[in-house]
Amino acid sequence: MLSDKAKKEIEEIHGRYHSRRSATMAAMQIVQAEGGHLTEADMREIAEIVGVNPVQVQEVGAFYSMYNVERPVGKYHVQVCRNISCSLLGAEHIIETLEKKLNIKTGETTTDKLFTLTTAECLGSCGTAPMMQINDDYYEDLTDAKVGEIIGKLK
Amino acid sequence: MEKMLLNNVDKPNSEKISTYISGGGYKSLEAALKKEPEKLIETVKASGLRGRGGAGFPTGLKWSFIPKDPTLAKYLVCNADEGEPGTFKDRVIIEKDPHLLIEGMIISSYAIGGATSYIYIRGEFVQGTKILEEAIKEAYEKGYLGKNILGSKFSHDMHVHRGFGAYICGEETALLESLEGLRGQPRKKPPFPALAGLYAKPTVINNVETLSCIPAIVSKGADWFKGIGPEKSPGTKLFCVSGHVEKPGTVELPMGTPLREIIYDHCGGIKGGKKIKAIVPGGVSAPILMPSYLDIAMDFDTLAAKKTMLGSGAIVVMDETTCMVKVAYIVNRFFSHESCGKCTPCREGTAWLTQVLKRIEYGKGKKSDIKLLDEVCDNIFGNTFCPLGDGAVMALRGFLHNFRDEFEYHIERKECMV
Ligand SMILES: Cc1cc2nc3c(=O)[nH]c(=O)nc-3n(C[C@H](O)[C@H](O)[C@H](O)COP(=O)(O)O)c2cc1C
């Protein structure tokens, strides 16, 4: 069940668009922000609110890489950029460091459900490579020491 | 050189409307609202401004395609998807000087007669989204947005729409699909968005940097703008430089600035004093340049004449220790990951290229693999629905053409040449 807060936020978004369907992405973002991921049931409710078939919301959920559909992530979702500029400056090494520090492989979640580690293909922060994103925030110009400090603070 | 894009970014609280106004901000909007919209389009045409999103299409001309019928709803959409690897220039304006963009968007909307505009921002830019939303709120409070702006007859609403992880949504028609709540897959053109865009209504789509040039063009005039840089690609340009340089970052310089000057004078040269090996001149879709081209003028036409492109102005520098097979693999993996799946040559072709490049990189390449890569490239190029697949091929052909020996070495010896 969507929370009342989420429903209210979604209602507020409708005014921005000529068509209710345009609120699909934002509605899904609002719901994911609350629970960390989206379920089939969430998407069915969203479909009803924005006036489309459930399958149309599922399509959107499957297309955009940031929607975590039926894929719970840890409290902190660590995404390490591994595209060109970050790779040139040692992204692979940063990923290894994180795997060791968190004792998981890329794609996994720690048993205490605190951290999920994944990779990303360019986060638009190439001038401060290597970098990673944890939930909403960018962490830039990474070194081993910096990674240790950041993870230490969150643990 | 007088800047027009990065004037405010180093000021404290540069994102606040008070900072922007005290630096002369929103004066161009005031001036613009006293002019006929048609005159503004003429001014932008005369300035020679070309789109900064990658294709370099003349901005004034694009605006002039919008039908003049006042009963038709029209839209302006700002492309803030910034997804081309190596690109991080729009983010500087979004986070540090959002009002420059917003003022540019209000003026542009007035010129085309648009009552509503959207900023389509990539989902990862959470801070940028918050900053833009706050800035839009400030602009409403000061009367620069909303009903009867500054006492004129012009009313305008502006909203932020977040993408959620899809490079293809930077392609303008995929972006429109996404704005309509669908998967971001490109539309058939024609009809072009200027006639049937968002909700099938006339729509202009412009990049963040393009729209941010508008306030200066209005306040200082078309001739002033045209006087900077080469005649056919005038103005200043944001170059975002990353990779093996001492001082990576975004710099504003006249169009046509030599690549050498950008890398060595403005970005501190090659990291650790190493030798330069290759340069991506305009985002990873742009074929790489060899160091012998360091004196090339960085503008649309000069780079196109050398069979590469200025693209988004993203310069990625690689030093002598870089394995080109690995970079080619990483770049191709990106395109394969981001292929939207709509057309077969791109969906299957980029995946196939990545598979072959991966096995070469990991020491499992076969003798026939280079020829295979060439053939798959030939089957993709020119056969895809949108330019994403072509971009993947242009990039890979650049690596294969300039560093074929490294690919052969990798296949034979199962290790890097460097
Ligand atoms: C695959 C692909 C990705 C693109 N990504 C972007 C982007 O992230 N930002 C952008 O402004 N333009 C991007 N473009 C170009 C847009 O389609 C469009 O040309 C541009 O936004 C027009 O604005 P301009 O005339 O101001 O450059 C992309 C094009 C393609 C084919």
Coordinates of C-alpha atoms and ligand atoms in Angstrom, one line a residue:
Chain A
M1 CA 0.0 0.0 0.0
L2 CA 1.3 3.5 -0.9
S3 CA 1.6 5.8 2.1
D4 CA -0.7 8.8 2.4
K5 CA 2.3 11.0 2.1
A6 CA 3.3 9.4 -1.2
K7 CA -0.2 9.7 -2.6
K8 CA -0.4 13.3 -1.6
E9 CA 3.0 14.1 -3.2
I10 CA 1.9 12.3 -6.4
E11 CA -1.3 14.3 -6.5
E12 CA 0.8 17.5 -6.4
I13 CA 2.8 16.5 -9.4
H14 CA -0.1 16.1 -11.7
G15 CA -0.6 19.8 -12.2
R16 CA 2.7 20.1 -13.9
Y17 CA 1.7 18.1 -16.9
H18 CA -0.9 18.1 -19.7
S19 CA -1.4 14.4 -19.3
R20 CA -1.6 12.3 -16.1
R21 CA 0.6 9.6 -17.6
S22 CA 3.5 12.0 -17.5
A23 CA 3.6 11.7 -13.7
T24 CA 4.5 8.0 -14.0
M25 CA 8.2 8.4 -13.6
A26 CA 8.0 10.9 -10.7
A27 CA 5.3 8.8 -8.9
M28 CA 7.6 5.8 -9.1
Q29 CA 10.5 7.9 -7.8
I30 CA 8.5 9.1 -4.8
V31 CA 7.5 5.5 -3.9
Q32 CA 11.0 4.2 -4.3
A33 CA 12.4 7.0 -2.2
E34 CA 10.3 5.8 0.7
G35 CA 10.9 2.1 0.6
G36 CA 14.2 1.8 -1.3
H37 CA 12.6 -0.3 -4.1
L38 CA 9.4 -0.9 -5.9
T39 CA 7.1 -3.9 -5.8
E40 CA 4.5 -5.3 -8.2
A41 CA 1.8 -4.0 -5.9
D42 CA 3.3 -0.5 -5.7
M43 CA 3.3 -0.4 -9.5
R44 CA -0.3 -1.5 -9.8
E45 CA -1.4 1.3 -7.4
I46 CA 0.7 3.8 -9.3
A47 CA -0.9 2.6 -12.6
E48 CA -4.3 3.3 -11.2
I49 CA -3.4 6.8 -10.0
V50 CA -1.8 7.9 -13.3
G51 CA -4.4 6.2 -15.4
V52 CA -2.5 3.5 -17.3
N53 CA -2.3 -0.3 -17.4
P54 CA -0.1 -1.8 -14.8
V55 CA 2.1 -3.3 -17.6
Q56 CA 2.9 0.2 -18.7
V57 CA 4.4 1.1 -15.3
Q58 CA 6.3 -2.2 -15.3
E59 CA 7.8 -1.4 -18.7
V60 CA 9.1 1.9 -17.3
G61 CA 10.4 0.1 -14.2
A62 CA 12.3 -2.3 -16.4
F63 CA 13.7 0.3 -18.8
Y64 CA 15.3 2.8 -16.5
S65 CA 18.3 1.5 -14.5
M66 CA 17.7 3.5 -11.3
Y67 CA 14.4 1.8 -10.5
N68 CA 14.9 -1.1 -8.1
V69 CA 12.0 -3.3 -9.1
E70 CA 11.6 -6.2 -6.8
R71 CA 15.2 -5.7 -5.9
P72 CA 15.7 -4.5 -2.3
V73 CA 18.9 -2.6 -1.7
G74 CA 20.7 -1.9 1.5
K75 CA 20.3 1.2 3.5
Y76 CA 23.3 2.6 1.6
H77 CA 23.4 1.9 -2.1
V78 CA 27.0 2.4 -3.2
Q79 CA 27.4 2.9 -6.9
V80 CA 30.9 3.2 -8.3
C81 CA 31.4 4.8 -11.7
R82 CA 33.6 2.6 -13.9
N83 CA 33.4 4.4 -17.3
I84 CA 36.2 6.1 -19.2
S85 CA 37.6 8.9 -17.0
C86 CA 37.0 7.0 -13.7
S87 CA 38.6 3.9 -15.1
L88 CA 41.6 5.8 -16.4
L89 CA 42.1 7.1 -12.8
G90 CA 41.7 3.8 -11.0
A91 CA 38.0 2.9 -10.6
E92 CA 38.7 -0.8 -10.7
H93 CA 41.0 -0.4 -7.7
I94 CA 38.3 1.6 -5.8
I95 CA 35.8 -1.2 -6.5
E96 CA 38.2 -3.8 -5.2
T97 CA 38.8 -1.7 -2.1
L98 CA 35.1 -1.5 -1.5
E99 CA 34.6 -5.2 -2.0
K100 CA 37.2 -5.9 0.7
K101 CA 36.0 -3.3 3.1
L102 CA 32.4 -4.5 2.8
N103 CA 33.3 -8.1 2.4
I104 CA 30.9 -8.6 -0.5
K105 CA 31.2 -8.8 -4.3
T106 CA 29.8 -6.2 -6.7
G107 CA 26.1 -6.7 -7.0
E108 CA 25.7 -8.0 -3.5
T109 CA 24.2 -6.7 -0.2
T110 CA 25.9 -7.1 3.2
T111 CA 24.1 -9.5 5.5
D112 CA 23.2 -6.7 7.9
K113 CA 21.4 -5.1 4.9
L114 CA 23.4 -1.9 5.4
F115 CA 25.3 -1.7 2.1
T116 CA 24.6 -2.7 -1.5
L117 CA 27.5 -2.4 -4.0
T118 CA 27.0 -1.9 -7.7
T119 CA 28.8 -0.2 -10.6
A120 CA 27.6 2.6 -12.8
E121 CA 28.5 3.7 -16.4
C122 CA 29.4 7.4 -16.1
L123 CA 27.7 9.6 -13.5
G124 CA 28.7 12.9 -15.1
S125 CA 31.4 13.7 -12.6
C126 CA 34.5 12.9 -14.8
G127 CA 36.5 16.0 -13.6
T128 CA 36.6 14.6 -10.1
A129 CA 37.3 11.0 -11.0
P130 CA 37.3 8.4 -9.5
M131 CA 34.0 8.9 -7.9
M132 CA 31.0 7.0 -6.5
Q133 CA 27.4 7.8 -5.5
I134 CA 25.9 6.7 -2.1
N135 CA 22.2 7.2 -2.2
D136 CA 21.7 10.8 -3.2
D137 CA 25.2 12.0 -2.7
Y138 CA 28.4 12.1 -4.8
Y139 CA 31.8 11.3 -3.3
E140 CA 34.5 12.5 -5.6
D141 CA 38.3 12.4 -6.0
L142 CA 38.4 9.1 -4.2
T143 CA 41.5 7.4 -2.7
D144 CA 41.7 4.2 -0.7
A145 CA 41.9 6.3 2.5
K146 CA 38.9 8.4 1.6
V147 CA 36.8 5.3 0.8
G148 CA 37.7 3.8 4.1
E149 CA 36.8 7.0 5.9
I150 CA 33.4 7.3 4.1
I151 CA 32.4 3.7 4.7
G152 CA 33.7 3.9 8.3
K153 CA 31.4 6.8 9.0
L154 CA 28.3 5.0 7.7
K155 CA 28.9 1.7 9.4
Chain B
M1 CA 38.2 37.2 -22.8
E2 CA 34.8 38.1 -21.5
K3 CA 33.0 35.1 -20.1
M4 CA 29.2 34.7 -20.4
L5 CA 28.7 31.3 -18.8
L6 CA 31.0 31.0 -15.8
N7 CA 30.9 34.5 -14.5
N8 CA 29.1 33.7 -11.3
V9 CA 30.2 30.2 -10.4
D10 CA 33.0 31.2 -8.1
K11 CA 30.9 33.7 -6.1
P12 CA 29.8 32.6 -2.6
N13 CA 26.1 31.4 -2.7
S14 CA 26.3 31.6 -6.4
E15 CA 23.1 29.6 -6.8
K16 CA 20.9 32.2 -4.9
I17 CA 18.7 34.6 -6.8
S18 CA 20.1 37.5 -4.8
T19 CA 23.6 36.8 -6.0
Y20 CA 22.4 36.5 -9.6
I21 CA 20.5 39.7 -9.5
S22 CA 23.3 41.7 -7.9
G23 CA 25.5 40.6 -10.8
G24 CA 23.0 42.1 -13.2
G25 CA 20.9 39.0 -13.6
Y26 CA 17.4 39.1 -15.0
K27 CA 18.1 42.4 -16.8
S28 CA 18.1 40.6 -20.1
L29 CA 14.7 39.2 -19.4
E30 CA 13.4 42.7 -18.7
A31 CA 14.9 43.9 -22.0
A32 CA 13.6 40.9 -23.9
L33 CA 10.0 41.3 -22.8
K34 CA 10.0 44.8 -24.3
K35 CA 10.9 43.3 -27.7
E36 CA 8.7 41.5 -30.2
P37 CA 9.3 37.7 -30.0
E38 CA 10.1 37.7 -33.7
K39 CA 12.9 40.2 -33.2
L40 CA 14.5 37.9 -30.5
I41 CA 14.5 35.0 -32.9
E42 CA 16.2 37.2 -35.5
T43 CA 18.8 38.3 -32.9
V44 CA 19.6 34.6 -32.0
K45 CA 19.8 33.8 -35.7
A46 CA 22.2 36.7 -36.3
S47 CA 24.4 35.7 -33.4
G48 CA 25.3 32.4 -35.1
L49 CA 24.7 30.4 -31.9
R50 CA 24.8 26.7 -32.5
G51 CA 23.5 24.0 -30.2
R52 CA 25.9 22.9 -27.5
G53 CA 24.2 19.4 -26.9
G54 CA 26.3 17.8 -29.6
A55 CA 24.9 18.3 -33.1
G56 CA 25.7 22.1 -33.4
F57 CA 22.4 22.9 -35.1
P58 CA 21.8 26.7 -35.5
T59 CA 19.6 27.7 -32.5
G60 CA 17.8 30.6 -34.1
L61 CA 16.9 28.6 -37.1
K62 CA 15.4 25.8 -34.9
W63 CA 13.3 28.4 -33.1
S64 CA 12.0 29.8 -36.4
F65 CA 10.5 26.4 -37.3
I66 CA 7.9 26.8 -34.5
P67 CA 4.5 27.7 -36.0
K68 CA 3.3 31.2 -35.2
D69 CA -0.3 30.2 -34.6
P70 CA -1.1 31.7 -31.2
T71 CA -3.9 29.2 -30.4
L72 CA -1.4 26.2 -30.4
A73 CA 0.3 25.2 -27.2
K74 CA 4.1 25.3 -27.5
Y75 CA 6.8 23.9 -25.3
L76 CA 10.4 24.5 -24.5
V77 CA 12.4 21.6 -23.1
C78 CA 15.9 22.0 -21.6
N79 CA 18.0 18.9 -22.2
A80 CA 19.9 18.5 -18.9
D81 CA 20.4 14.7 -19.3
E82 CA 24.2 15.1 -19.6
G83 CA 25.0 11.5 -20.2
E84 CA 27.8 11.3 -22.8
P85 CA 30.8 9.8 -20.8
G86 CA 33.4 12.5 -20.2
T87 CA 30.8 15.3 -20.0
F88 CA 30.2 17.3 -16.8
K89 CA 29.8 20.9 -18.0
D90 CA 26.0 21.4 -17.7
R91 CA 26.2 20.3 -14.1
V92 CA 28.4 23.3 -13.3
I93 CA 25.7 25.7 -14.6
I94 CA 22.9 23.7 -13.0
E95 CA 24.5 23.6 -9.5
K96 CA 26.4 26.9 -9.5
D97 CA 24.4 29.3 -11.6
P98 CA 20.9 27.9 -12.1
H99 CA 19.4 31.3 -12.6
L100 CA 21.5 31.8 -15.7
L101 CA 19.7 28.8 -17.2
I102 CA 16.3 29.8 -15.9
E103 CA 16.6 33.3 -17.3
G104 CA 17.7 31.9 -20.7
M105 CA 14.8 29.5 -20.7
I106 CA 12.2 32.3 -19.9
I107 CA 13.5 34.5 -22.7
S108 CA 13.6 31.5 -25.1
S109 CA 10.1 30.5 -24.2
Y110 CA 8.9 34.1 -24.8
A111 CA 10.6 34.1 -28.2
I112 CA 8.7 30.9 -29.3
G113 CA 5.5 31.7 -27.5
G114 CA 5.7 28.8 -25.0
A115 CA 3.6 28.9 -21.8
T116 CA 5.3 25.9 -20.2
S117 CA 8.8 24.6 -20.1
Y118 CA 10.5 21.6 -18.6
I119 CA 14.1 20.9 -17.5
Y120 CA 14.8 17.2 -18.1
I121 CA 17.6 16.3 -15.7
R122 CA 19.3 13.0 -15.4
G123 CA 18.2 11.1 -12.3
E124 CA 21.6 10.8 -10.7
F125 CA 21.8 14.6 -10.4
V126 CA 19.9 14.7 -7.1
Q127 CA 21.6 17.8 -5.8
G128 CA 21.2 19.6 -9.2
T129 CA 17.5 18.8 -9.1
K130 CA 17.1 20.3 -5.6
I131 CA 19.0 23.4 -6.6
L132 CA 16.9 23.9 -9.7
E133 CA 13.7 23.4 -7.8
E134 CA 14.7 25.9 -5.2
A135 CA 15.9 28.4 -7.9
I136 CA 12.6 28.1 -9.8
K137 CA 10.7 28.8 -6.5
E138 CA 12.8 31.9 -6.0
A139 CA 12.1 33.0 -9.6
Y140 CA 8.3 32.7 -9.0
E141 CA 8.6 34.7 -5.7
K142 CA 10.3 37.5 -7.5
G143 CA 7.8 37.5 -10.4
Y144 CA 10.2 36.2 -13.1
L145 CA 7.9 33.2 -13.5
G146 CA 4.2 32.9 -13.2
K147 CA 1.4 35.2 -14.4
N148 CA 2.2 38.4 -16.3
I149 CA 5.9 38.4 -15.8
L150 CA 7.3 41.8 -14.9
G151 CA 3.9 43.4 -15.7
S152 CA 4.0 42.1 -19.3
K153 CA 1.3 40.0 -21.1
F154 CA 3.6 37.0 -21.0
S155 CA 3.0 34.2 -18.4
H156 CA 5.1 31.2 -18.0
D157 CA 5.4 28.0 -15.8
M158 CA 8.6 26.0 -15.4
H159 CA 9.1 22.4 -14.0
V160 CA 11.8 20.0 -13.4
H161 CA 11.4 16.4 -14.7
R162 CA 13.8 13.8 -13.5
G163 CA 15.2 11.0 -15.7
F164 CA 16.1 7.8 -14.0
G165 CA 19.1 6.2 -15.6
A166 CA 19.0 6.0 -19.4
Y167 CA 21.6 7.7 -21.6
I168 CA 19.3 7.4 -24.6
C169 CA 16.9 10.0 -23.0
G170 CA 19.5 12.6 -24.0
E171 CA 18.3 11.9 -27.6
E172 CA 15.6 14.5 -28.0
T173 CA 12.7 12.3 -29.1
A174 CA 13.5 9.6 -26.5
L175 CA 13.5 12.4 -24.0
L176 CA 10.0 13.5 -25.1
E177 CA 8.8 9.9 -24.7
S178 CA 10.2 9.9 -21.2
L179 CA 8.5 13.2 -20.4
E180 CA 5.2 11.6 -21.5
G181 CA 5.7 8.8 -18.9
L182 CA 7.0 6.1 -21.3
R183 CA 10.2 4.1 -21.9
G184 CA 12.8 6.4 -23.5
Q185 CA 12.9 5.1 -27.1
P186 CA 13.4 7.4 -30.0
R187 CA 10.6 8.5 -32.2
K188 CA 10.6 8.5 -36.0
K189 CA 11.6 11.8 -37.6
P190 CA 9.8 13.5 -39.4
P191 CA 7.7 14.9 -37.9
F192 CA 10.4 16.9 -36.1
P193 CA 9.7 18.1 -32.6
A194 CA 9.3 21.7 -33.8
L195 CA 6.0 20.6 -35.4
A196 CA 5.0 17.7 -33.3
G197 CA 7.0 17.3 -30.1
L198 CA 5.7 17.0 -26.5
Y199 CA 2.1 15.9 -26.5
A200 CA 2.3 16.3 -30.3
K201 CA 2.7 20.1 -29.9
P202 CA 5.4 22.3 -31.4
T203 CA 8.5 21.9 -29.1
V204 CA 12.0 23.3 -29.0
I205 CA 14.6 21.1 -27.2
N206 CA 17.9 22.8 -26.4
N207 CA 20.9 21.9 -24.3
V208 CA 21.6 23.7 -20.9
E209 CA 24.7 25.5 -22.2
T210 CA 22.8 26.6 -25.4
L211 CA 20.0 28.2 -23.4
S212 CA 22.5 29.7 -20.9
C213 CA 24.1 31.7 -23.8
I214 CA 20.8 33.6 -24.5
P215 CA 20.9 36.2 -21.7
A216 CA 24.3 37.5 -22.9
I217 CA 23.2 37.5 -26.5
V218 CA 20.2 39.6 -25.6
S219 CA 22.1 42.0 -23.4
K220 CA 25.3 42.4 -25.5
G221 CA 23.9 41.8 -28.9
A222 CA 24.3 39.4 -31.8
D223 CA 27.4 41.1 -33.1
W224 CA 29.3 40.9 -29.9
F225 CA 28.6 37.1 -29.7
K226 CA 29.5 36.6 -33.3
G227 CA 32.8 38.4 -32.7
I228 CA 34.1 35.6 -30.5
G229 CA 35.7 32.6 -32.1
P230 CA 35.3 31.3 -35.7
E231 CA 32.7 33.0 -37.9
K232 CA 30.8 29.7 -38.5
S233 CA 30.9 28.5 -34.8
P234 CA 30.9 31.6 -32.8
G235 CA 30.8 32.2 -29.0
T236 CA 32.5 30.8 -26.0
K237 CA 32.4 27.1 -25.3
L238 CA 32.6 25.0 -22.1
F239 CA 35.3 22.4 -22.4
C240 CA 35.2 19.7 -19.7
V241 CA 38.5 18.0 -19.4
S242 CA 39.2 14.8 -17.6
G243 CA 41.5 11.8 -17.6
H244 CA 45.3 12.1 -17.3
V245 CA 45.6 15.8 -16.8
E246 CA 47.0 17.7 -13.8
K247 CA 44.0 20.0 -13.4
P248 CA 40.8 18.4 -14.7
G249 CA 37.7 20.6 -14.8
T250 CA 35.4 22.8 -16.9
V251 CA 36.8 25.9 -18.6
E252 CA 35.1 28.5 -20.7
L253 CA 37.1 29.5 -23.8
P254 CA 36.4 30.9 -27.2
M255 CA 35.3 28.3 -29.7
G256 CA 38.2 27.3 -31.9
T257 CA 40.7 27.4 -29.0
P258 CA 43.5 25.0 -29.9
L259 CA 43.3 21.6 -28.1
R260 CA 46.9 22.0 -27.0
E261 CA 46.1 25.3 -25.2
I262 CA 43.2 23.8 -23.4
I263 CA 45.1 20.8 -22.2
Y264 CA 48.5 22.4 -21.4
D265 CA 47.7 26.0 -20.5
H266 CA 44.3 25.6 -18.8
C267 CA 44.4 22.1 -17.4
G268 CA 48.1 21.9 -16.3
G269 CA 49.2 19.4 -18.9
I270 CA 49.6 15.6 -18.6
K271 CA 49.5 14.1 -15.1
G272 CA 53.0 13.4 -13.7
G273 CA 54.7 14.8 -16.8
K274 CA 54.0 11.6 -18.8
K275 CA 53.6 11.5 -22.6
I276 CA 50.2 12.0 -24.2
K277 CA 48.9 9.1 -26.2
A278 CA 45.4 9.9 -27.5
I279 CA 42.5 12.3 -26.9
V280 CA 38.7 12.0 -27.0
P281 CA 37.8 15.4 -28.3
G282 CA 34.0 15.6 -27.8
G283 CA 32.6 12.8 -25.6
V284 CA 33.1 9.1 -26.2
S285 CA 31.0 9.0 -29.4
A286 CA 33.7 11.2 -31.1
P287 CA 36.5 9.3 -32.7
I288 CA 39.8 9.7 -30.8
L289 CA 42.5 12.1 -32.0
M290 CA 46.3 11.3 -32.0
P291 CA 48.7 13.8 -30.4
S292 CA 49.7 15.0 -33.9
Y293 CA 46.4 16.8 -33.9
L294 CA 47.0 18.8 -30.7
D295 CA 47.0 22.1 -32.6
I296 CA 43.6 21.6 -34.0
A297 CA 41.0 24.3 -33.5
M298 CA 38.2 23.1 -31.2
D299 CA 35.1 24.0 -33.1
F300 CA 32.3 22.2 -34.9
D301 CA 33.5 22.5 -38.5
T302 CA 37.3 22.0 -37.9
L303 CA 36.7 18.7 -36.0
A304 CA 34.1 17.5 -38.5
A305 CA 36.6 18.0 -41.3
K306 CA 38.9 15.7 -39.5
K307 CA 36.1 13.0 -39.3
T308 CA 35.5 13.5 -35.6
M309 CA 33.3 15.9 -33.7
L310 CA 33.1 18.6 -31.0
G311 CA 30.1 16.8 -29.6
S312 CA 29.5 17.9 -26.1
G313 CA 32.9 19.5 -25.6
A314 CA 34.1 16.6 -23.4
I315 CA 37.8 16.1 -23.7
V316 CA 39.3 12.9 -22.2
V317 CA 43.1 12.7 -22.2
M318 CA 45.0 9.4 -22.1
D319 CA 48.7 9.1 -21.4
E320 CA 51.2 6.6 -22.6
T321 CA 50.3 4.0 -20.0
T322 CA 46.8 3.6 -21.3
C323 CA 45.8 0.3 -22.9
M324 CA 43.6 1.2 -25.9
V325 CA 42.0 -2.2 -26.0
K326 CA 40.7 -1.7 -22.5
V327 CA 39.4 1.8 -23.2
A328 CA 37.7 0.6 -26.4
Y329 CA 36.1 -2.2 -24.4
I330 CA 34.9 0.2 -21.7
V331 CA 33.5 2.7 -24.2
N332 CA 31.7 0.0 -26.1
R333 CA 30.3 -1.6 -23.0
F334 CA 28.7 1.7 -22.2
F335 CA 26.9 1.9 -25.6
S336 CA 25.8 -1.7 -25.3
H337 CA 24.5 -1.1 -21.8
E338 CA 22.6 2.0 -22.9
S339 CA 21.2 0.7 -26.2
C340 CA 17.5 1.1 -25.8
G341 CA 16.6 -2.1 -27.6
K342 CA 14.3 -0.6 -30.2
C343 CA 16.3 -1.5 -33.3
T344 CA 18.2 -4.8 -34.0
P345 CA 21.5 -3.5 -35.4
C346 CA 22.2 -1.4 -32.3
R347 CA 20.7 -3.8 -29.7
E348 CA 22.4 -7.0 -31.0
G349 CA 25.4 -5.3 -32.7
T350 CA 26.7 -3.4 -29.7
A351 CA 26.3 -6.4 -27.5
W352 CA 28.2 -8.5 -29.9
L353 CA 31.0 -5.9 -30.2
T354 CA 31.3 -5.8 -26.4
Q355 CA 31.5 -9.6 -26.2
V356 CA 34.4 -9.7 -28.7
L357 CA 36.2 -6.8 -27.2
K358 CA 35.9 -8.3 -23.7
R359 CA 37.5 -11.6 -24.8
I360 CA 40.4 -9.7 -26.5
E361 CA 40.9 -7.6 -23.3
Y362 CA 40.8 -10.7 -21.1
G363 CA 43.4 -12.6 -23.3
K364 CA 40.9 -14.9 -25.0
G365 CA 40.8 -13.1 -28.4
K366 CA 41.0 -15.0 -31.7
K367 CA 43.0 -14.1 -34.8
S368 CA 39.8 -13.4 -36.7
D369 CA 38.4 -11.1 -34.1
I370 CA 39.6 -7.8 -35.6
K371 CA 38.0 -8.6 -38.9
L372 CA 34.9 -9.6 -37.0
L373 CA 34.8 -6.3 -35.2
D374 CA 35.1 -4.5 -38.6
E375 CA 32.2 -6.5 -40.0
V376 CA 29.9 -5.9 -37.1
C377 CA 30.7 -2.2 -37.3
D378 CA 29.8 -2.2 -41.0
N379 CA 26.5 -3.9 -40.2
I380 CA 25.6 -1.4 -37.5
F381 CA 26.7 1.9 -39.1
G382 CA 24.0 3.7 -41.0
N383 CA 21.4 1.0 -40.2
T384 CA 20.2 2.1 -36.8
F385 CA 17.1 4.0 -35.8
C386 CA 18.9 6.8 -34.0
P387 CA 22.6 7.9 -33.8
L388 CA 23.5 5.9 -30.7
G389 CA 24.6 2.9 -32.6
D390 CA 26.5 5.1 -35.1
G391 CA 28.2 6.7 -32.1
A392 CA 29.4 3.3 -30.8
V393 CA 30.8 2.4 -34.2
M394 CA 32.5 5.8 -34.8
A395 CA 34.2 5.4 -31.4
L396 CA 35.4 1.9 -32.0
R397 CA 36.5 2.6 -35.6
G398 CA 38.7 5.4 -34.2
F399 CA 40.4 3.0 -31.8
L400 CA 40.8 0.3 -34.4
H401 CA 42.1 2.7 -37.0
N402 CA 44.7 4.3 -34.8
F403 CA 45.8 1.4 -32.6
R404 CA 45.3 -1.7 -34.7
D405 CA 48.7 -2.9 -33.7
E406 CA 47.7 -2.9 -30.0
F407 CA 44.6 -5.0 -30.7
E408 CA 46.8 -7.5 -32.7
Y409 CA 49.4 -7.6 -29.9
H410 CA 46.6 -8.2 -27.3
I411 CA 45.3 -11.1 -29.3
E412 CA 48.7 -12.7 -30.0
R413 CA 50.4 -12.2 -26.6
K414 CA 47.2 -12.2 -24.4
E415 CA 48.5 -9.1 -22.6
C416 CA 48.6 -5.3 -23.0
M417 CA 51.2 -3.6 -25.1
V418 CA 51.7 -0.9 -22.5
Ligands
LIG1 C1 22.3 9.0 -28.0 C2 22.2 10.5 -27.9 C3 22.4 11.1 -26.7 C4 22.3 12.5 -26.5 N1 22.5 13.0 -25.2 C5 22.4 14.4 -25.1 C6 22.6 14.9 -23.8 O1 22.8 14.3 -22.8 N2 22.4 16.3 -23.6 C7 22.1 17.1 -24.7 O2 22.0 18.3 -24.6 N3 21.9 16.6 -26.0 C8 22.1 15.2 -26.2 N4 21.9 14.7 -27.4 C9 21.5 15.6 -28.5 C10 20.0 15.9 -28.5 O3 19.4 14.9 -29.3 C11 19.7 17.2 -29.2 O4 20.3 17.3 -30.4 C12 20.1 18.4 -28.3 O5 19.6 18.4 -27.1 C13 19.6 19.7 -29.0 O6 19.9 20.8 -28.3 P1 21.0 21.9 -28.9 O7 20.5 22.3 -30.2 O8 20.9 23.0 -27.9 O9 22.3 21.2 -28.9 C14 22.0 13.3 -27.6 C15 21.8 12.7 -28.8 C16 21.9 11.4 -29.0 C17 21.7 10.8 -30.3

